[in-house]
XYZ file of C-alpha atoms in Angstrom:
491
model
C 16.036 -43.326 -5.233
C 19.867 -43.227 -5.055
C 21.142 -39.867 -3.731
C 23.472 -39.415 -6.704
C 20.655 -40.025 -9.171
C 18.406 -37.622 -7.274
C 21.120 -34.934 -7.369
C 21.536 -35.420 -11.106
C 17.813 -34.996 -11.635
C 17.823 -31.757 -9.676
C 20.697 -30.470 -11.807
C 18.780 -31.358 -14.949
C 15.903 -29.277 -13.646
C 18.249 -26.348 -12.860
C 16.802 -25.817 -9.414
C 19.944 -25.751 -7.267
C 19.595 -22.021 -6.740
C 15.933 -22.299 -5.808
C 16.685 -25.076 -3.293
C 19.431 -23.024 -1.685
C 17.035 -20.131 -1.262
C 14.406 -22.430 0.137
C 16.830 -23.859 2.680
C 18.192 -20.497 3.763
C 16.656 -19.921 7.180
C 17.198 -16.184 6.788
C 15.128 -16.020 3.612
C 11.737 -14.531 4.317
C 10.145 -14.904 0.900
C 10.429 -16.989 -2.224
C 9.912 -15.908 -5.807
C 6.975 -18.213 -6.463
C 4.182 -17.086 -8.756
C 0.886 -17.599 -6.845
C -1.064 -18.267 -10.035
C 1.477 -20.810 -11.231
C 1.326 -22.432 -7.810
C -2.484 -22.714 -7.916
C -2.337 -24.179 -11.407
C 0.253 -26.705 -10.260
C -1.852 -27.796 -7.283
C -4.962 -28.212 -9.437
C -2.992 -30.360 -11.850
C -1.592 -32.557 -9.066
C -4.975 -32.814 -7.334
C -6.601 -34.072 -10.521
C -3.830 -36.463 -11.503
C -2.847 -37.888 -8.101
C -5.871 -38.102 -5.794
C -8.807 -39.505 -7.873
C -6.953 -42.652 -9.064
C -5.716 -43.441 -5.549
C -9.200 -42.751 -4.163
C -10.708 -45.336 -6.506
C -8.058 -47.931 -5.706
C -8.350 -47.399 -1.950
C -12.121 -47.756 -2.134
C -11.665 -51.109 -3.882
C -9.047 -52.142 -1.311
C -11.376 -51.470 1.592
C -14.297 -53.018 -0.253
C -12.367 -56.276 -0.672
C -11.200 -56.150 2.932
C -14.612 -55.656 4.520
C -17.118 -57.277 2.148
C -16.860 -60.381 4.311
C -19.309 -58.631 6.661
C -21.879 -58.461 3.855
C -21.207 -62.050 2.788
C -21.753 -63.198 6.363
C -25.412 -62.183 6.504
C -26.040 -63.608 3.022
C -25.344 -67.191 4.159
C -21.572 -67.586 4.127
C -21.280 -68.870 7.687
C -24.007 -71.449 7.094
C -22.564 -72.761 3.809
C -19.040 -73.049 5.224
C -20.375 -74.561 8.471
C -18.688 -71.869 10.562
C -19.247 -72.235 14.293
C -18.312 -70.367 17.466
C -15.475 -67.924 16.791
C -14.644 -69.160 13.266
C -15.789 -65.864 11.757
C -13.703 -63.850 14.232
C -10.637 -65.936 13.366
C -11.182 -65.285 9.654
C -11.201 -61.568 10.447
C -8.155 -61.286 12.677
C -5.905 -63.609 10.645
C -5.933 -60.887 7.972
C -4.053 -58.559 10.310
C -1.067 -60.818 11.033
C 0.671 -60.326 7.647
C -0.905 -56.875 7.324
C 0.997 -55.690 10.403
C 4.264 -57.525 9.718
C 4.757 -56.469 6.095
C 3.842 -52.764 6.133
C 7.316 -51.510 7.111
C 9.214 -53.711 4.588
C 6.728 -52.652 1.916
C 7.277 -48.939 2.520
C 11.036 -49.439 2.336
C 10.636 -51.278 -0.974
C 8.335 -48.659 -2.500
C 11.031 -46.036 -1.841
C 13.328 -47.999 -4.156
C 10.963 -48.475 -7.099
C 8.141 -46.796 -8.976
C 4.912 -46.564 -6.921
C 2.894 -47.323 -10.062
C 4.623 -50.705 -10.419
C 4.468 -51.682 -6.742
C 0.918 -50.550 -5.965
C -0.634 -51.944 -9.161
C 1.090 -55.299 -8.597
C -0.249 -55.532 -5.057
C -3.740 -54.657 -6.225
C -3.830 -57.305 -8.945
C -2.700 -59.978 -6.474
C -5.290 -59.188 -3.805
C -8.003 -59.055 -6.493
C -7.194 -62.668 -7.385
C -7.264 -63.601 -3.692
C -10.683 -61.942 -3.294
C -12.033 -64.100 -6.111
C -10.574 -67.070 -4.245
C -12.678 -66.214 -1.186
C -15.763 -66.806 -3.290
C -14.567 -70.251 -4.375
C -13.534 -71.781 -1.045
C -15.515 -74.679 0.384
C -14.151 -74.843 3.929
C -13.545 -72.499 6.864
C -9.805 -73.240 6.628
C -9.789 -72.217 2.976
C -11.462 -68.899 3.798
C -8.953 -68.233 6.556
C -6.051 -68.976 4.192
C -7.461 -66.501 1.661
C -7.825 -63.870 4.387
C -4.160 -64.345 5.324
C -3.061 -63.813 1.705
C -5.372 -60.808 1.415
C -3.636 -59.212 4.398
C -0.238 -59.962 2.873
C -0.977 -58.223 -0.435
C -2.935 -55.302 1.022
C -0.253 -54.588 3.639
C 1.738 -52.163 1.534
C -1.084 -50.348 -0.199
C -2.458 -47.886 2.352
C 0.878 -46.737 3.866
C 2.342 -46.599 0.364
C -0.452 -44.312 -0.850
C -0.167 -42.152 2.254
C 3.589 -41.825 1.738
C 3.150 -40.985 -1.957
C 0.529 -38.279 -1.294
C 2.687 -36.705 1.416
C 5.511 -36.208 -1.102
C 3.428 -33.778 -3.174
C 1.934 -31.356 -0.629
C 2.988 -28.944 2.077
C 1.972 -29.800 5.612
C -1.121 -27.574 5.780
C -2.266 -28.741 2.340
C -2.052 -32.436 3.181
C -5.114 -32.984 5.393
C -7.678 -31.995 2.768
C -6.125 -34.181 0.095
C -5.547 -37.092 2.401
C -9.097 -36.958 3.738
C -10.527 -36.923 0.207
C -8.428 -40.018 -0.448
C -9.550 -41.534 2.857
C -13.235 -41.115 2.026
C -12.668 -43.973 -0.411
C -12.551 -46.339 2.559
C -15.635 -44.754 4.133
C -17.746 -44.819 0.988
C -16.641 -48.404 0.431
C -19.051 -49.182 3.267
C -21.906 -47.622 1.298
C -20.937 -49.256 -1.986
C -20.443 -52.555 -0.209
C -23.999 -52.483 1.095
C -25.394 -51.368 -2.261
C -23.432 -53.948 -4.258
C -24.205 -56.702 -1.788
C -27.904 -55.874 -2.067
C -27.748 -56.078 -5.877
C -25.454 -59.112 -6.079
C -27.491 -61.057 -3.529
C -30.148 -61.407 -6.222
C -27.682 -63.559 -8.211
C -28.144 -66.335 -5.667
C -28.054 -69.642 -7.590
C -26.590 -68.219 -10.831
C -23.979 -70.636 -12.158
C -24.587 -72.854 -9.173
C -23.037 -70.308 -6.785
C -24.671 -68.785 -3.718
C -25.181 -65.018 -3.611
C -22.433 -64.489 -1.027
C -19.896 -66.156 -3.351
C -20.766 -63.738 -6.154
C -20.036 -60.826 -3.805
C -16.399 -61.962 -3.593
C -16.069 -63.148 -7.201
C -17.423 -60.046 -8.935
C -15.761 -57.510 -6.650
C -12.444 -59.373 -6.866
C -12.656 -59.526 -10.663
C -13.169 -55.756 -10.878
C -10.188 -55.185 -8.564
C -7.880 -57.466 -10.571
C -8.758 -55.814 -13.895
C -8.397 -52.277 -12.543
C -5.182 -53.340 -10.783
C -3.613 -54.280 -14.117
C -4.755 -51.016 -15.730
C -3.647 -48.868 -12.777
C 0.029 -49.242 -13.737
C -0.637 -46.521 -16.311
C -2.537 -44.022 -14.149
C -0.917 -44.200 -10.687
C 1.495 -41.272 -10.257
C 5.148 -41.909 -9.458
C 7.555 -39.837 -7.330
C 7.576 -36.088 -8.074
C 10.980 -36.204 -9.792
C 9.855 -39.062 -12.079
C 6.338 -38.083 -13.176
C 5.647 -37.321 -16.801
C 2.512 -35.211 -16.322
C 4.540 -32.263 -14.970
C 6.799 -30.053 -17.060
C 10.365 -29.274 -15.973
C 9.255 -25.828 -14.762
C 6.415 -27.381 -12.751
C 8.818 -29.870 -11.168
C 11.109 -26.992 -10.271
C 8.243 -25.137 -8.607
C 6.970 -28.256 -6.814
C 10.327 -29.192 -5.302
C 11.094 -25.589 -4.352
C 7.820 -25.082 -2.455
C 8.121 -28.425 -0.663
C 11.701 -27.707 0.320
C 10.658 -24.325 1.676
C 7.973 -26.021 3.783
C 10.311 -28.466 5.542
C 13.473 -26.311 5.457
C 16.468 -28.512 6.362
C 14.447 -31.482 7.656
C 15.894 -33.978 5.167
C 16.618 -37.673 5.676
C 17.646 -39.213 2.395
C 20.121 -41.782 3.769
C 19.104 -44.838 5.766
C 22.341 -45.341 7.698
C 22.785 -46.408 11.345
C 22.373 -42.904 12.853
C 19.224 -42.348 10.746
C 17.789 -45.740 11.734
C 18.431 -44.942 15.398
C 16.667 -41.588 15.081
C 13.687 -43.222 13.371
C 13.157 -46.137 15.744
C 13.722 -44.126 18.939
C 11.254 -41.414 17.905
C 8.586 -41.121 20.604
C 6.203 -39.412 18.179
C 5.999 -42.522 16.022
C 5.008 -44.734 18.959
C 2.545 -42.154 20.207
C 1.015 -42.292 16.716
C 0.688 -46.080 16.997
C -1.530 -45.726 20.083
C -3.498 -42.887 18.502
C -4.239 -44.938 15.416
C -4.805 -48.197 17.293
C -7.413 -46.538 19.479
C -9.493 -45.095 16.667
C -8.992 -47.724 13.918
C -10.654 -50.268 16.198
C -13.931 -48.383 15.732
C -13.392 -48.211 11.970
C -12.937 -51.942 11.623
C -15.620 -52.841 14.145
C -18.238 -50.919 12.179
C -17.000 -52.241 8.815
C -16.945 -55.890 9.857
C -20.000 -56.007 12.097
C -22.298 -53.179 10.989
C -24.460 -55.369 8.698
C -24.823 -57.877 11.542
C -25.621 -55.159 14.094
C -28.332 -53.716 11.833
C -29.924 -57.124 11.217
C -30.110 -57.587 14.978
C -32.124 -54.389 15.215
C -34.851 -56.421 13.526
C -34.156 -55.886 9.798
C -33.776 -58.615 7.177
C -30.451 -59.080 5.369
C -31.341 -57.058 2.249
C -32.850 -54.242 4.337
C -29.735 -54.177 6.531
C -27.473 -53.847 3.457
C -29.472 -50.819 2.287
C -29.614 -49.179 5.731
C -25.817 -49.237 6.018
C -25.493 -46.933 2.993
C -26.553 -43.555 4.525
C -24.396 -44.179 7.610
C -21.210 -44.150 5.561
C -22.351 -41.293 3.325
C -22.852 -39.062 6.379
C -19.467 -40.157 7.772
C -17.764 -39.256 4.473
C -19.355 -35.791 4.547
C -18.202 -35.233 8.145
C -14.696 -36.385 7.188
C -14.558 -33.938 4.272
C -15.777 -30.950 6.301
C -13.295 -31.770 9.066
C -10.417 -31.951 6.591
C -11.238 -28.521 5.160
C -11.452 -26.968 8.628
C -8.254 -28.536 9.971
C -6.172 -27.122 7.126
C -7.992 -23.769 7.221
C -7.459 -23.362 10.976
C -4.045 -25.086 10.913
C -4.977 -27.197 13.888
C -5.412 -30.944 14.459
C -5.841 -31.808 18.126
C -9.293 -30.339 18.812
C -10.811 -32.202 15.867
C -9.455 -35.528 17.134
C -11.005 -34.943 20.558
C -14.305 -33.772 19.050
C -14.531 -36.961 16.994
C -13.866 -39.072 20.077
C -16.606 -37.252 22.008
C -19.171 -37.712 19.210
C -18.439 -41.437 18.975
C -18.572 -41.713 22.773
C -22.188 -40.507 22.763
C -23.026 -43.154 20.186
C -21.378 -45.943 22.166
C -23.164 -44.752 25.295
C -26.545 -45.187 23.601
C -25.621 -48.633 22.256
C -24.453 -49.776 25.697
C -27.914 -48.875 27.021
C -29.475 -51.122 24.353
C -32.091 -52.633 26.655
C -33.740 -49.289 27.431
C -33.354 -47.512 24.074
C -35.632 -47.761 21.037
C -34.501 -49.194 17.702
C -34.583 -45.714 16.117
C -32.212 -44.272 18.717
C -29.846 -47.252 18.389
C -29.777 -46.816 14.617
C -29.066 -43.078 15.072
C -26.288 -43.943 17.539
C -24.521 -45.915 14.812
C -24.333 -42.698 12.760
C -22.579 -41.001 15.690
C -20.102 -43.845 16.214
C -19.115 -44.097 12.554
C -19.023 -40.321 11.917
C -17.052 -39.589 15.097
C -14.555 -42.337 14.368
C -13.970 -41.227 10.785
C -13.760 -37.603 11.867
C -10.791 -38.516 14.045
C -9.007 -41.304 12.155
C -7.657 -39.472 9.058
C -6.672 -36.465 11.176
C -4.454 -38.619 13.403
C -2.681 -40.051 10.350
C -2.053 -36.703 8.666
C -1.040 -35.059 11.944
C 1.657 -37.608 12.761
C 2.817 -37.502 9.138
C 3.156 -33.703 9.457
C 5.604 -34.182 12.335
C 7.970 -36.350 10.283
C 10.696 -34.834 8.134
C 12.673 -36.635 5.434
C 12.015 -39.425 2.930
C 12.991 -42.399 5.067
C 11.609 -41.057 8.324
C 8.238 -40.373 6.744
C 8.204 -43.709 4.939
C 9.066 -45.912 7.916
C 7.090 -43.983 10.531
C 3.955 -44.096 8.358
C 4.270 -47.858 7.985
C 4.947 -48.415 11.697
C 1.998 -46.248 12.728
C -0.427 -47.913 10.319
C 1.035 -51.386 10.702
C 1.205 -51.751 14.464
C -1.769 -49.457 14.912
C -3.782 -52.100 13.090
C -3.577 -54.214 16.211
C -6.812 -52.298 16.802
C -8.222 -54.330 13.893
C -7.245 -57.582 15.591
C -9.018 -56.391 18.733
C -12.104 -55.381 16.738
C -12.189 -58.823 15.151
C -12.470 -60.588 18.503
C -14.539 -58.428 20.841
C -17.936 -58.783 19.164
C -18.790 -62.171 20.640
C -21.620 -64.058 18.970
C -23.095 -65.253 22.263
C -23.477 -61.619 23.422
C -25.680 -60.551 20.506
C -27.473 -58.193 20.198
C -26.154 -56.179 23.182
C -22.398 -56.752 22.572
C -21.306 -55.155 25.881
C -17.685 -56.254 25.442
C -17.542 -55.039 21.847
C -18.956 -51.599 22.552
C -17.182 -51.206 25.906
C -13.701 -52.104 24.638
C -14.142 -49.911 21.556
C -15.123 -46.979 23.775
C -12.107 -47.520 26.016
C -9.757 -47.651 23.033
C -11.184 -44.388 21.699
C -10.180 -42.672 24.908
C -6.751 -44.280 24.679
C -6.530 -42.472 21.326
C -7.601 -39.204 23.000
C -4.942 -39.646 25.704
C -2.237 -40.331 23.121
C -3.335 -37.260 21.103
C -3.029 -35.154 24.251
C 0.442 -36.555 24.893
C 1.498 -35.720 21.333
C 0.143 -32.175 21.650
C 1.986 -31.466 24.901
C 5.183 -33.095 23.663
C 5.254 -31.118 20.411
C 4.600 -27.824 22.190
C 7.429 -28.507 24.638
C 9.818 -29.484 21.827
C 9.051 -26.342 19.800
C 9.826 -24.215 22.875
C 13.151 -26.004 23.356
C 14.090 -25.277 19.754
C 13.031 -21.649 20.099
C 15.449 -21.389 23.045
C 18.254 -22.932 20.977
C 18.503 -26.074 23.095
C 18.704 -28.323 20.004
C 21.272 -26.284 18.056
C 24.059 -28.669 19.123
C 22.716 -31.152 16.589
C 24.114 -28.966 13.817
C 27.623 -29.978 14.964
C 27.018 -33.727 14.598
C 28.379 -35.810 11.716
C 24.890 -36.444 10.311
C 23.785 -32.799 10.474
C 22.649 -33.026 6.823
C 20.439 -36.058 7.516
C 18.552 -35.150 10.706
C 15.007 -35.230 9.393
C 12.632 -33.475 11.778
C 15.347 -33.535 14.475
C 16.823 -30.513 12.706
C 16.700 -27.470 15.028
C 15.053 -25.300 12.378
C 12.039 -27.642 11.975
C 8.868 -26.680 13.866
C 6.051 -29.100 14.634
C 2.365 -28.581 13.870
C -0.515 -29.407 16.149
């Protein structure tokens, strides 16, 4: 939104005085009614999170249902050989990585409801197309388009949610939103089990109906979502003027002077030379590999434990339900304790145990291998949303938060490309490369988390000693984002 327009909106809301108080570093308290604040948060929680949760679940369902279609006969019907399936997986990530940053810049300039609903409708149509292709090349083309249209959705939602909550309120809300992607694994297995019984209906194989029906639902809901996706805080209609005043005042108090509302050359330099953003890329890349590996290959891994296709679809359901519960409990604790790092490392350690069991496949019973999958998925999803919210907490200002979120998610999704190619068909059912590389990447995530922790602690100490106060004398002192000396990092 143009700065002048934003200023005019604030004047209309009569909150200049509140903002000044919120920005005053000497102010120790704000005249905010606790009951009004609780009522406001309940209203935002109800209006913002559930719709985005539903849409994100559908997004992940359409992204990963190829794993369910695979064991229902897709590879046979399309005459896929060798690494054809792996290529269909990783080609999704090429546009997904390249278009996340441009998308998050565009969403800043328009209504999220328009941008996100448009993307969703388009990828719903593409999902239907996956069910109609007759060649491997056609499937790969559809996967490329799917990556193109889904590219802006997740970072856009993350950016939108972050504009409504204070830093220690964000993790719980974001993790509730993120469980949409986890539970998509359960729904995917359940739906695939039910839809597989449509094999032969209309002359289409069961795997085709998985894509067609799920894509149709996405396209219809995508059109309708224009009217229930929330827009930016200053534009929403479900809040009164007084509620908007309260919302903006409390958010301003949380970030103090860490504003970045202009994307000029100094701001761009600060954004793209920010070590925290690149540290976040390695954090996310390391853990998202496990997320995608389990989503794409879990049905196959379970069938290779000795279960038939339908039984494998059903047995994937409780794995993701447990992971969603672990994710929710973790989110509540991280905000309650106001700490992120230890939960990331705990998740890595839990998943490491699971990978260790799977790497010893030859000497471990089927029951223990199945239990190990619970540990891998739960540990990965315990860590993944925390890394995203943590890095987001360290970013101050509209543009810095927007671009850094897209860079972290976009380039971090190189982990998805890796996941697509390390589970080699000829190595089934042991998959030593798949499990070994995924384990190594998890510990790359742990190392990057440790680097972020130490770096943030050191930077806070420098600011406490006044070593960053010189920035207040620079020409862009009003557009520093989290480089502002008064901003303190969370970890």
